[in-house]
PDB file of C-alpha atoms in Angstrom:
ATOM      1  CA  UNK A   1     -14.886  26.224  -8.800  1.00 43.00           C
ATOM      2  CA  UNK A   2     -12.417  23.501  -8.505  1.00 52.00           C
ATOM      3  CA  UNK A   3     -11.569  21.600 -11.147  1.00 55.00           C
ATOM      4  CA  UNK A   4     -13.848  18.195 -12.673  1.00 58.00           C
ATOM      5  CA  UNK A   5     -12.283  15.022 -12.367  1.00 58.00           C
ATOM      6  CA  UNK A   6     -14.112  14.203 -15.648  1.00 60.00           C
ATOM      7  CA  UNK A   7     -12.051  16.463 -17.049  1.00 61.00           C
ATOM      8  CA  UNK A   8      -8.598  14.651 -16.740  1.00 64.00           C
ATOM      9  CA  UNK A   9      -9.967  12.128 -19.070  1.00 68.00           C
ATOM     10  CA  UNK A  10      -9.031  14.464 -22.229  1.00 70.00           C
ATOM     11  CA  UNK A  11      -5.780  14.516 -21.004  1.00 72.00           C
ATOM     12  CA  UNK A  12      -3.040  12.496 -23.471  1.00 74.00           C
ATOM     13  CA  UNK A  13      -0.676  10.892 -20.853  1.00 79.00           C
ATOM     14  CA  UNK A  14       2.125   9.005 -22.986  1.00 83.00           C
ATOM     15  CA  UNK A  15       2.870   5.509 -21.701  1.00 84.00           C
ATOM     16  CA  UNK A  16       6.407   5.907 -21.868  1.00 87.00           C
ATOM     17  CA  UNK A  17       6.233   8.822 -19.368  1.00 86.00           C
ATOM     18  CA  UNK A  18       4.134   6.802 -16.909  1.00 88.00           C
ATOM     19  CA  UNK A  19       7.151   3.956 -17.274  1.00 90.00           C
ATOM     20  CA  UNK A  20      10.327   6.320 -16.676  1.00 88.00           C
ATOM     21  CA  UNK A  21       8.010   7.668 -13.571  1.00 90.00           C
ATOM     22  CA  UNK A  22       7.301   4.425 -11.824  1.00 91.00           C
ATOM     23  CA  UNK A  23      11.006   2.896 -12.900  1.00 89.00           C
ATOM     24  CA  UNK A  24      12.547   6.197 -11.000  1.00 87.00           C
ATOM     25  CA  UNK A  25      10.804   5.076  -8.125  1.00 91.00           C
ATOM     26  CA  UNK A  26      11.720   1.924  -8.029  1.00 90.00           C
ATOM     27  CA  UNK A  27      15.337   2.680  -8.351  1.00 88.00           C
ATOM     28  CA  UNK A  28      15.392   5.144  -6.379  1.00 89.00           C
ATOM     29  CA  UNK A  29      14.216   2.872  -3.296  1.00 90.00           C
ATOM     30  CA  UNK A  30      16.391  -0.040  -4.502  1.00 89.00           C
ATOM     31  CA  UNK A  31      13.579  -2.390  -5.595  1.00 89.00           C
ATOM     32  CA  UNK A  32      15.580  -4.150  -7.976  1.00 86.00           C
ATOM     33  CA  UNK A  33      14.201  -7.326  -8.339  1.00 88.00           C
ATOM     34  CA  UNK A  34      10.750  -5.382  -8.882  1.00 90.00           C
ATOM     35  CA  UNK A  35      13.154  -3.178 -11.829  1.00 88.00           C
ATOM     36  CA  UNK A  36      13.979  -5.784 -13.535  1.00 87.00           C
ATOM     37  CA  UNK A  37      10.518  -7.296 -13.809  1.00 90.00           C
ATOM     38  CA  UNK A  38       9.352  -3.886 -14.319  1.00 91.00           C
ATOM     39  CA  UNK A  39      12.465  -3.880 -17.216  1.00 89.00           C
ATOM     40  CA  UNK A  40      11.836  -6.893 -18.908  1.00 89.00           C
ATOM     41  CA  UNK A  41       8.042  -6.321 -18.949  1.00 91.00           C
ATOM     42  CA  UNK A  42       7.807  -2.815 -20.618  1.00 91.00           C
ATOM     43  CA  UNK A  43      10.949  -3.285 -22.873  1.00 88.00           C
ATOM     44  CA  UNK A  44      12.227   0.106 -21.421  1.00 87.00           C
ATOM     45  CA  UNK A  45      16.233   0.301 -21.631  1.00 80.00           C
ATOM     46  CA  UNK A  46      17.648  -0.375 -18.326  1.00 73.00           C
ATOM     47  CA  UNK A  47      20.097   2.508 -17.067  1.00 68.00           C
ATOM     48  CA  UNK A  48      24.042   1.821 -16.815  1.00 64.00           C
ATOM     49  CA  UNK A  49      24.954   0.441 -14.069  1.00 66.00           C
ATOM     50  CA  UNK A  50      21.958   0.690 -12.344  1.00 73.00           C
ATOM     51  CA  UNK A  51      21.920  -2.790 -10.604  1.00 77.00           C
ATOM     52  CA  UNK A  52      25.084  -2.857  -9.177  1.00 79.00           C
ATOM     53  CA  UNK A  53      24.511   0.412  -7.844  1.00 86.00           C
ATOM     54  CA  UNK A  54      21.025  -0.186  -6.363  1.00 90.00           C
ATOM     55  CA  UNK A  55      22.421  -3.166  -4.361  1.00 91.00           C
ATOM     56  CA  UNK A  56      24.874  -1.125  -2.626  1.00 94.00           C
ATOM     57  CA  UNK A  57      22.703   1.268  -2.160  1.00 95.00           C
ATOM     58  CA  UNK A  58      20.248  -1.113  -0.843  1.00 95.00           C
ATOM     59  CA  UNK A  59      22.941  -2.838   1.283  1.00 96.00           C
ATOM     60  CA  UNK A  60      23.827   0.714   2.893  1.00 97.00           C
ATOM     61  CA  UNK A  61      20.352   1.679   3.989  1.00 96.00           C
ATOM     62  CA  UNK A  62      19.453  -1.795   5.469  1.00 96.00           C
ATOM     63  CA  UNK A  63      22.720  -1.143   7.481  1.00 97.00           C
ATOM     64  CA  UNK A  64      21.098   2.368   8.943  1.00 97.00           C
ATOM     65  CA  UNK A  65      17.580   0.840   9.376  1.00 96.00           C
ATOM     66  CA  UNK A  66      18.826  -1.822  11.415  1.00 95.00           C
ATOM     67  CA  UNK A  67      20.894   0.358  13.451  1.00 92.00           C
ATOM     68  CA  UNK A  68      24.180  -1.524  12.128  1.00 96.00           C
ATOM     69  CA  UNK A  69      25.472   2.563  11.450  1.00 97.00           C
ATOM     70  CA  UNK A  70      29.085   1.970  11.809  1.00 97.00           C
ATOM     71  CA  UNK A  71      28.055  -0.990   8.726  1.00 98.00           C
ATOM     72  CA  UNK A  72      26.480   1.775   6.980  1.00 98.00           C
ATOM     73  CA  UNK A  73      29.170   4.726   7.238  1.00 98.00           C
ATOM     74  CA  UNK A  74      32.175   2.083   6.013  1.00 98.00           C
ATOM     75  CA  UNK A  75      29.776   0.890   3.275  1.00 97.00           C
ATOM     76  CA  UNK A  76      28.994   5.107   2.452  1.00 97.00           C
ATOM     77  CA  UNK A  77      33.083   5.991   2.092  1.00 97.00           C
ATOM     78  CA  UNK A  78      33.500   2.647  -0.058  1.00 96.00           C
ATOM     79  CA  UNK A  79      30.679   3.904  -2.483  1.00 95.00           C
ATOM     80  CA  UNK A  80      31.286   7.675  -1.703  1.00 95.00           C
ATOM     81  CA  UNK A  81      34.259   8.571  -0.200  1.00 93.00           C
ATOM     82  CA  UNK A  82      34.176  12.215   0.438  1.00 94.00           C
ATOM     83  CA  UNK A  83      30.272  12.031   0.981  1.00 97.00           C
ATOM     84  CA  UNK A  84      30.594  11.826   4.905  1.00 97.00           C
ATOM     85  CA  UNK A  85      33.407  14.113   5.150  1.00 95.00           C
ATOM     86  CA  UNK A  86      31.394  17.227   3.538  1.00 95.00           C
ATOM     87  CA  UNK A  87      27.932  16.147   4.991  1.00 97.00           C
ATOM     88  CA  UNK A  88      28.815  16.591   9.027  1.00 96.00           C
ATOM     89  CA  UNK A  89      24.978  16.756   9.519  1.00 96.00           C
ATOM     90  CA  UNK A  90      24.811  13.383   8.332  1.00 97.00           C
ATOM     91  CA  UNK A  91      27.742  11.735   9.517  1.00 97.00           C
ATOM     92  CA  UNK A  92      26.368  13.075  12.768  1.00 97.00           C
ATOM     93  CA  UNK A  93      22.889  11.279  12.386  1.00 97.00           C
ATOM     94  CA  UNK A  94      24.782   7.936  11.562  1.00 98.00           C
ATOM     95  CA  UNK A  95      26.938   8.041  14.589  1.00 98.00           C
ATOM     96  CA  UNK A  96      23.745   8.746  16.769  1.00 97.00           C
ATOM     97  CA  UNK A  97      22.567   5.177  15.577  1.00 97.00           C
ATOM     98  CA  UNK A  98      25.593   3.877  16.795  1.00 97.00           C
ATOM     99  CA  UNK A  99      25.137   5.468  20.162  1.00 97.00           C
ATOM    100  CA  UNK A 100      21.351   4.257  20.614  1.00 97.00           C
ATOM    101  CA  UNK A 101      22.182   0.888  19.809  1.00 96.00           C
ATOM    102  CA  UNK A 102      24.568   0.699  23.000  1.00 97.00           C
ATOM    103  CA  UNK A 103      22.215   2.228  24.968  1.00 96.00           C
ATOM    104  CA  UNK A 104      19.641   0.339  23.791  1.00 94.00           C
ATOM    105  CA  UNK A 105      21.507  -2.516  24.575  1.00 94.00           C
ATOM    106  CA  UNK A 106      22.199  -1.367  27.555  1.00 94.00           C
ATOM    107  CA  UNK A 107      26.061  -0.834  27.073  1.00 96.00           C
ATOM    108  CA  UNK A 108      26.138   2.638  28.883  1.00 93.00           C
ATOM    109  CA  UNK A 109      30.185   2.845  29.758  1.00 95.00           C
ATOM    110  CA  UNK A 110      30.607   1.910  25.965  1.00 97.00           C
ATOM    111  CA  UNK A 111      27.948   4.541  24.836  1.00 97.00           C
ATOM    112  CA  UNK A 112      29.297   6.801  27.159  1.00 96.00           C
ATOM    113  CA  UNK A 113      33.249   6.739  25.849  1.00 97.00           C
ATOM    114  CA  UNK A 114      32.064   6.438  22.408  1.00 97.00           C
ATOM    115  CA  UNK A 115      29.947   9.501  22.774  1.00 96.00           C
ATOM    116  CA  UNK A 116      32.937  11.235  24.427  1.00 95.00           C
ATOM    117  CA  UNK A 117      35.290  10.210  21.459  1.00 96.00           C
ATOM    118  CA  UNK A 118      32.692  10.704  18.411  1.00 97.00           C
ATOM    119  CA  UNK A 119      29.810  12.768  19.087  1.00 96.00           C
ATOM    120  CA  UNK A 120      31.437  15.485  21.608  1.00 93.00           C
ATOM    121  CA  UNK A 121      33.809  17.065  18.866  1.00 93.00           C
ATOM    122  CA  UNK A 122      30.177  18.584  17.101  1.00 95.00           C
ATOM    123  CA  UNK A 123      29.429  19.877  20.039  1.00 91.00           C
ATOM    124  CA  UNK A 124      31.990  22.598  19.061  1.00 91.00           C
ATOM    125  CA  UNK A 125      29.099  23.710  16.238  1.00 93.00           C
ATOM    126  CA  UNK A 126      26.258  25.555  17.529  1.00 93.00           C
ATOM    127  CA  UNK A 127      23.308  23.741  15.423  1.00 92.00           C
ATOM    128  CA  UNK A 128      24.571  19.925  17.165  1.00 94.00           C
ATOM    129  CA  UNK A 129      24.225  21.118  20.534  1.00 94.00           C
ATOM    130  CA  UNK A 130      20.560  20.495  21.813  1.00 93.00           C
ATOM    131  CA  UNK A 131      20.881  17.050  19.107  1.00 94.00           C
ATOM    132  CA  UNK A 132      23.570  16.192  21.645  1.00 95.00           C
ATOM    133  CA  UNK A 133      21.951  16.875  24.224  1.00 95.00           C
ATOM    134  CA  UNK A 134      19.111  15.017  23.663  1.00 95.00           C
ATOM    135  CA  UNK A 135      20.969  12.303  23.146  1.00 96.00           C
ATOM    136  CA  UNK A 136      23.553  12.313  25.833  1.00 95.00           C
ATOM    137  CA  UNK A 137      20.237  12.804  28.107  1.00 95.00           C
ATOM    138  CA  UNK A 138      19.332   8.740  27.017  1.00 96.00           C
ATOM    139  CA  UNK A 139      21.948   7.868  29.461  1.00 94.00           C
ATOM    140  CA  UNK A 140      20.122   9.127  32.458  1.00 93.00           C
ATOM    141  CA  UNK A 141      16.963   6.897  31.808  1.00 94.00           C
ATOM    142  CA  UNK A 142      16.710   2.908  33.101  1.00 92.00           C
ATOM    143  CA  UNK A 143      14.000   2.790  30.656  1.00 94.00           C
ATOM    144  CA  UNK A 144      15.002   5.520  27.623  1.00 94.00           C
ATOM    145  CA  UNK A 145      12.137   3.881  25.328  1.00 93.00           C
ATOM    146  CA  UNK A 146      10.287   5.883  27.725  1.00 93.00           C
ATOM    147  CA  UNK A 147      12.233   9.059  27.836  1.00 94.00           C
ATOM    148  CA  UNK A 148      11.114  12.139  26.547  1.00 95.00           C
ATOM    149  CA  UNK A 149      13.502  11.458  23.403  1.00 94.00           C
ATOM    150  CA  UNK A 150      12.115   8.192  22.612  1.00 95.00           C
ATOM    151  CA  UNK A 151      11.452   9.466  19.341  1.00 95.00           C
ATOM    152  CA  UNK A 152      15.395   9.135  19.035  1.00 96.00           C
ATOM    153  CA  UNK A 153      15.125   4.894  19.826  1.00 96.00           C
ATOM    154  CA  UNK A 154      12.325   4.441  17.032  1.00 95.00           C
ATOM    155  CA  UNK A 155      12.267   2.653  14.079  1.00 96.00           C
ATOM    156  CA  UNK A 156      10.804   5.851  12.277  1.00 96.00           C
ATOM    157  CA  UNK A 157      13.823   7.743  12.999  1.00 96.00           C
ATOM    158  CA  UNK A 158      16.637   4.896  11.551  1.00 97.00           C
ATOM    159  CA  UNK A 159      14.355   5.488   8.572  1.00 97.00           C
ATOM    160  CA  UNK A 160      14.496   9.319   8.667  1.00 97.00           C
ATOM    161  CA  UNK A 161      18.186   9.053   8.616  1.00 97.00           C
ATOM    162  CA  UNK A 162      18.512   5.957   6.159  1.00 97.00           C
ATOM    163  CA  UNK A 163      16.390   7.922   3.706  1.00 96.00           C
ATOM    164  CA  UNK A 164      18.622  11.272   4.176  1.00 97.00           C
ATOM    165  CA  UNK A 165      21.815   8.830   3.486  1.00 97.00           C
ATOM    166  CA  UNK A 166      20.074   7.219   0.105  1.00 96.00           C
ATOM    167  CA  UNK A 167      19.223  10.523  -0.735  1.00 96.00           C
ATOM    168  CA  UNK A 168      22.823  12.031  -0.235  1.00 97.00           C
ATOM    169  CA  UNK A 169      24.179   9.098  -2.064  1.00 96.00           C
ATOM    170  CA  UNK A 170      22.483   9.204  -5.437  1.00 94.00           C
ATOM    171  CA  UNK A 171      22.832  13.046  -5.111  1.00 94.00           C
ATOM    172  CA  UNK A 172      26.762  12.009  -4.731  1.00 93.00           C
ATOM    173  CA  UNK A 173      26.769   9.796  -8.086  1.00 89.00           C
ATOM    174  CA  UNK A 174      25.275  13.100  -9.949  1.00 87.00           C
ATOM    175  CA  UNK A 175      21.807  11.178  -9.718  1.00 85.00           C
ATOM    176  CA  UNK A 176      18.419  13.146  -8.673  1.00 86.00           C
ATOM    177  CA  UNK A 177      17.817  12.602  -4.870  1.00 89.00           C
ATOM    178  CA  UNK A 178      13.985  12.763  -5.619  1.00 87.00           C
ATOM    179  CA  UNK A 179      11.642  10.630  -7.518  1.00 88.00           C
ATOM    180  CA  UNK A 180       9.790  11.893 -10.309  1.00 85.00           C
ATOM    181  CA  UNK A 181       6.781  10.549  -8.451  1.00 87.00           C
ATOM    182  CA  UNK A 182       7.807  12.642  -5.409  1.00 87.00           C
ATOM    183  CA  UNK A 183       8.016  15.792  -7.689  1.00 85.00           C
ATOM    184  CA  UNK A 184       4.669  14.975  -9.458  1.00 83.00           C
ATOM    185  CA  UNK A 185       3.244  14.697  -6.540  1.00 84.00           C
ATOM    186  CA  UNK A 186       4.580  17.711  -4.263  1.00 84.00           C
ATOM    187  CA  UNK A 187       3.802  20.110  -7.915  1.00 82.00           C
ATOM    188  CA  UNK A 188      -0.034  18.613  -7.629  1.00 77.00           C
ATOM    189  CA  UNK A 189      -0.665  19.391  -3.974  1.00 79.00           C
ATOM    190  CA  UNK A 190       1.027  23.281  -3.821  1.00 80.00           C
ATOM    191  CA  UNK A 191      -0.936  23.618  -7.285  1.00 78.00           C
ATOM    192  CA  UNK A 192      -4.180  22.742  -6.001  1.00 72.00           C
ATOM    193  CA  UNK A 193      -3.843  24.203  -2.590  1.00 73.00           C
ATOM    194  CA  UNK A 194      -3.228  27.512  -4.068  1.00 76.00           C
ATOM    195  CA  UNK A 195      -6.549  27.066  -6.613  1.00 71.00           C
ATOM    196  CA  UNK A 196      -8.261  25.969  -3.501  1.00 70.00           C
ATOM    197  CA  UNK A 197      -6.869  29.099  -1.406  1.00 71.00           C
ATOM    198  CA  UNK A 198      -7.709  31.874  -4.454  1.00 69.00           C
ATOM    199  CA  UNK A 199     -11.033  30.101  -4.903  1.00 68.00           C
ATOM    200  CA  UNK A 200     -11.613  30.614  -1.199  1.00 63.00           C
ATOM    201  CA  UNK A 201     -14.280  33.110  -0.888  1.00 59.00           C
ATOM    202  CA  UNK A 202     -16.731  30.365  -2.560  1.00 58.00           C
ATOM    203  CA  UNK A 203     -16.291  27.969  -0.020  1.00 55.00           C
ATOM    204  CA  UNK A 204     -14.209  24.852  -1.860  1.00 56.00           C
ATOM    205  CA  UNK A 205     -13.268  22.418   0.677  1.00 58.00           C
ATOM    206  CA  UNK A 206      -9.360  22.783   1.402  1.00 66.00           C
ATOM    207  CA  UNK A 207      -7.423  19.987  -0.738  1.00 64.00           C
ATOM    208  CA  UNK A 208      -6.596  16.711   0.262  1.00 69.00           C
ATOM    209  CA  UNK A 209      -4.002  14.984  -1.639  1.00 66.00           C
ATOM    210  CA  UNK A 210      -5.601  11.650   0.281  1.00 70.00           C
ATOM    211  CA  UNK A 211      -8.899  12.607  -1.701  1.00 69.00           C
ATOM    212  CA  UNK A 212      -7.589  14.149  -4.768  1.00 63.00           C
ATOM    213  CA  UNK A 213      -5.833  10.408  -4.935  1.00 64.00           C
ATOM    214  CA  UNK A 214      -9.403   8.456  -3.976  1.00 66.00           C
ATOM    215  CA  UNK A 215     -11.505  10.837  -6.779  1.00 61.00           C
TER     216      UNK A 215
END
């Protein structure tokens, strides 16, 4: 049978550890006015440098979200210079911003000889070919919100690539790319999925990390 929630209440859970998980979160998504309430509030020790570093951090993936990429990539070699040069996949991704924006804005003879001068050298690599094409495609549309690659315009995709660029910074700076809250929370669901799959016969209802949360 799965497991009581009544039983979690014999669990010791030491304050300290709750503080160092909910301060890696907030530094890791460059809340810092929330760390230094957070800081000041729980006497915890704040880590070196960690302010000045969250703000450029913080400056760098407004850039992306925005779609100001070319903002965001001078920012990214200022902070970590060799970071763009060794992640192609990346650099890629940020120069794609770039692109929408002028076709967005409807600057096609721009987008098209910055394509031609950016994005058409990773064409050379296999795995960037259908990305380019996809992308190159925008240019046939009057409309390319309604393109079948409007996924590429939305605001959920800046953030998809804004995240990957946070991520590849603080990996970068020798930092972990993933919250402890992340962690805690991707051990609990492949933990309880496979009780809920060996327990399977008896009819458990599969897990929900939604209602595992609620319970």
């Amino acid at each position: 049978m799965d497991v009581d929630p009544r039983h979690y209440n014999h669990v010791a859970i030491n304050d300290n550890d709750i503080h160092n998980i909910v301060l890696s979160y907030l530094v890791h998504n460059c809340y810092k006015e929330s760390v230094e309430s957070f800081v000041a509030s729980t006497g915890m020790k704040q880590p070196a440098d960690c302010l000045e570093d969250m703000e450029k951090r913080k400056r760098i993936f407004h850039c992306a979200v925005e779609g100001n990429a070319l903002r965001a990539i001078e920012l990214t070699e200022q902070l970590a210079p060799d970071l763009l040069e060794k992640n192609k996949e990346l650099h890629f991704d940020l120069l794609s911003l770039h692109f929408v924006e002028l076709v967005c804005s409807k600057k096609c003879t721009e987008a098209l000889e910055f394509a031609q001068n950016q994005l058409t050298p990773f064409g050379k690599v296999e795995k960037y070919v259908s990305k380019l094409e996809d992308f190159m495609a925008l240019l046939a549309y009057e409309e390319p919100e309604k393109s079948p690659m409007f996924n590429l315009l939305s605001l959920d995709y800046r953030q998809q690539v804004a995240d990957s660029l946070n991520r590849a910074v603080l990996e970068h700076s020798n930092l972990p790319n993933y919250t402890a809250m992340e962690r805690l929370i991707q051990q609990t669901t492949v933990v309880r999925q496979c009780i809920s799959e060996e327990n399977a016969k008896n009819g458990p209802p599969t897990f929900s990390l939604k209602d595992f949360i609620r319970s």
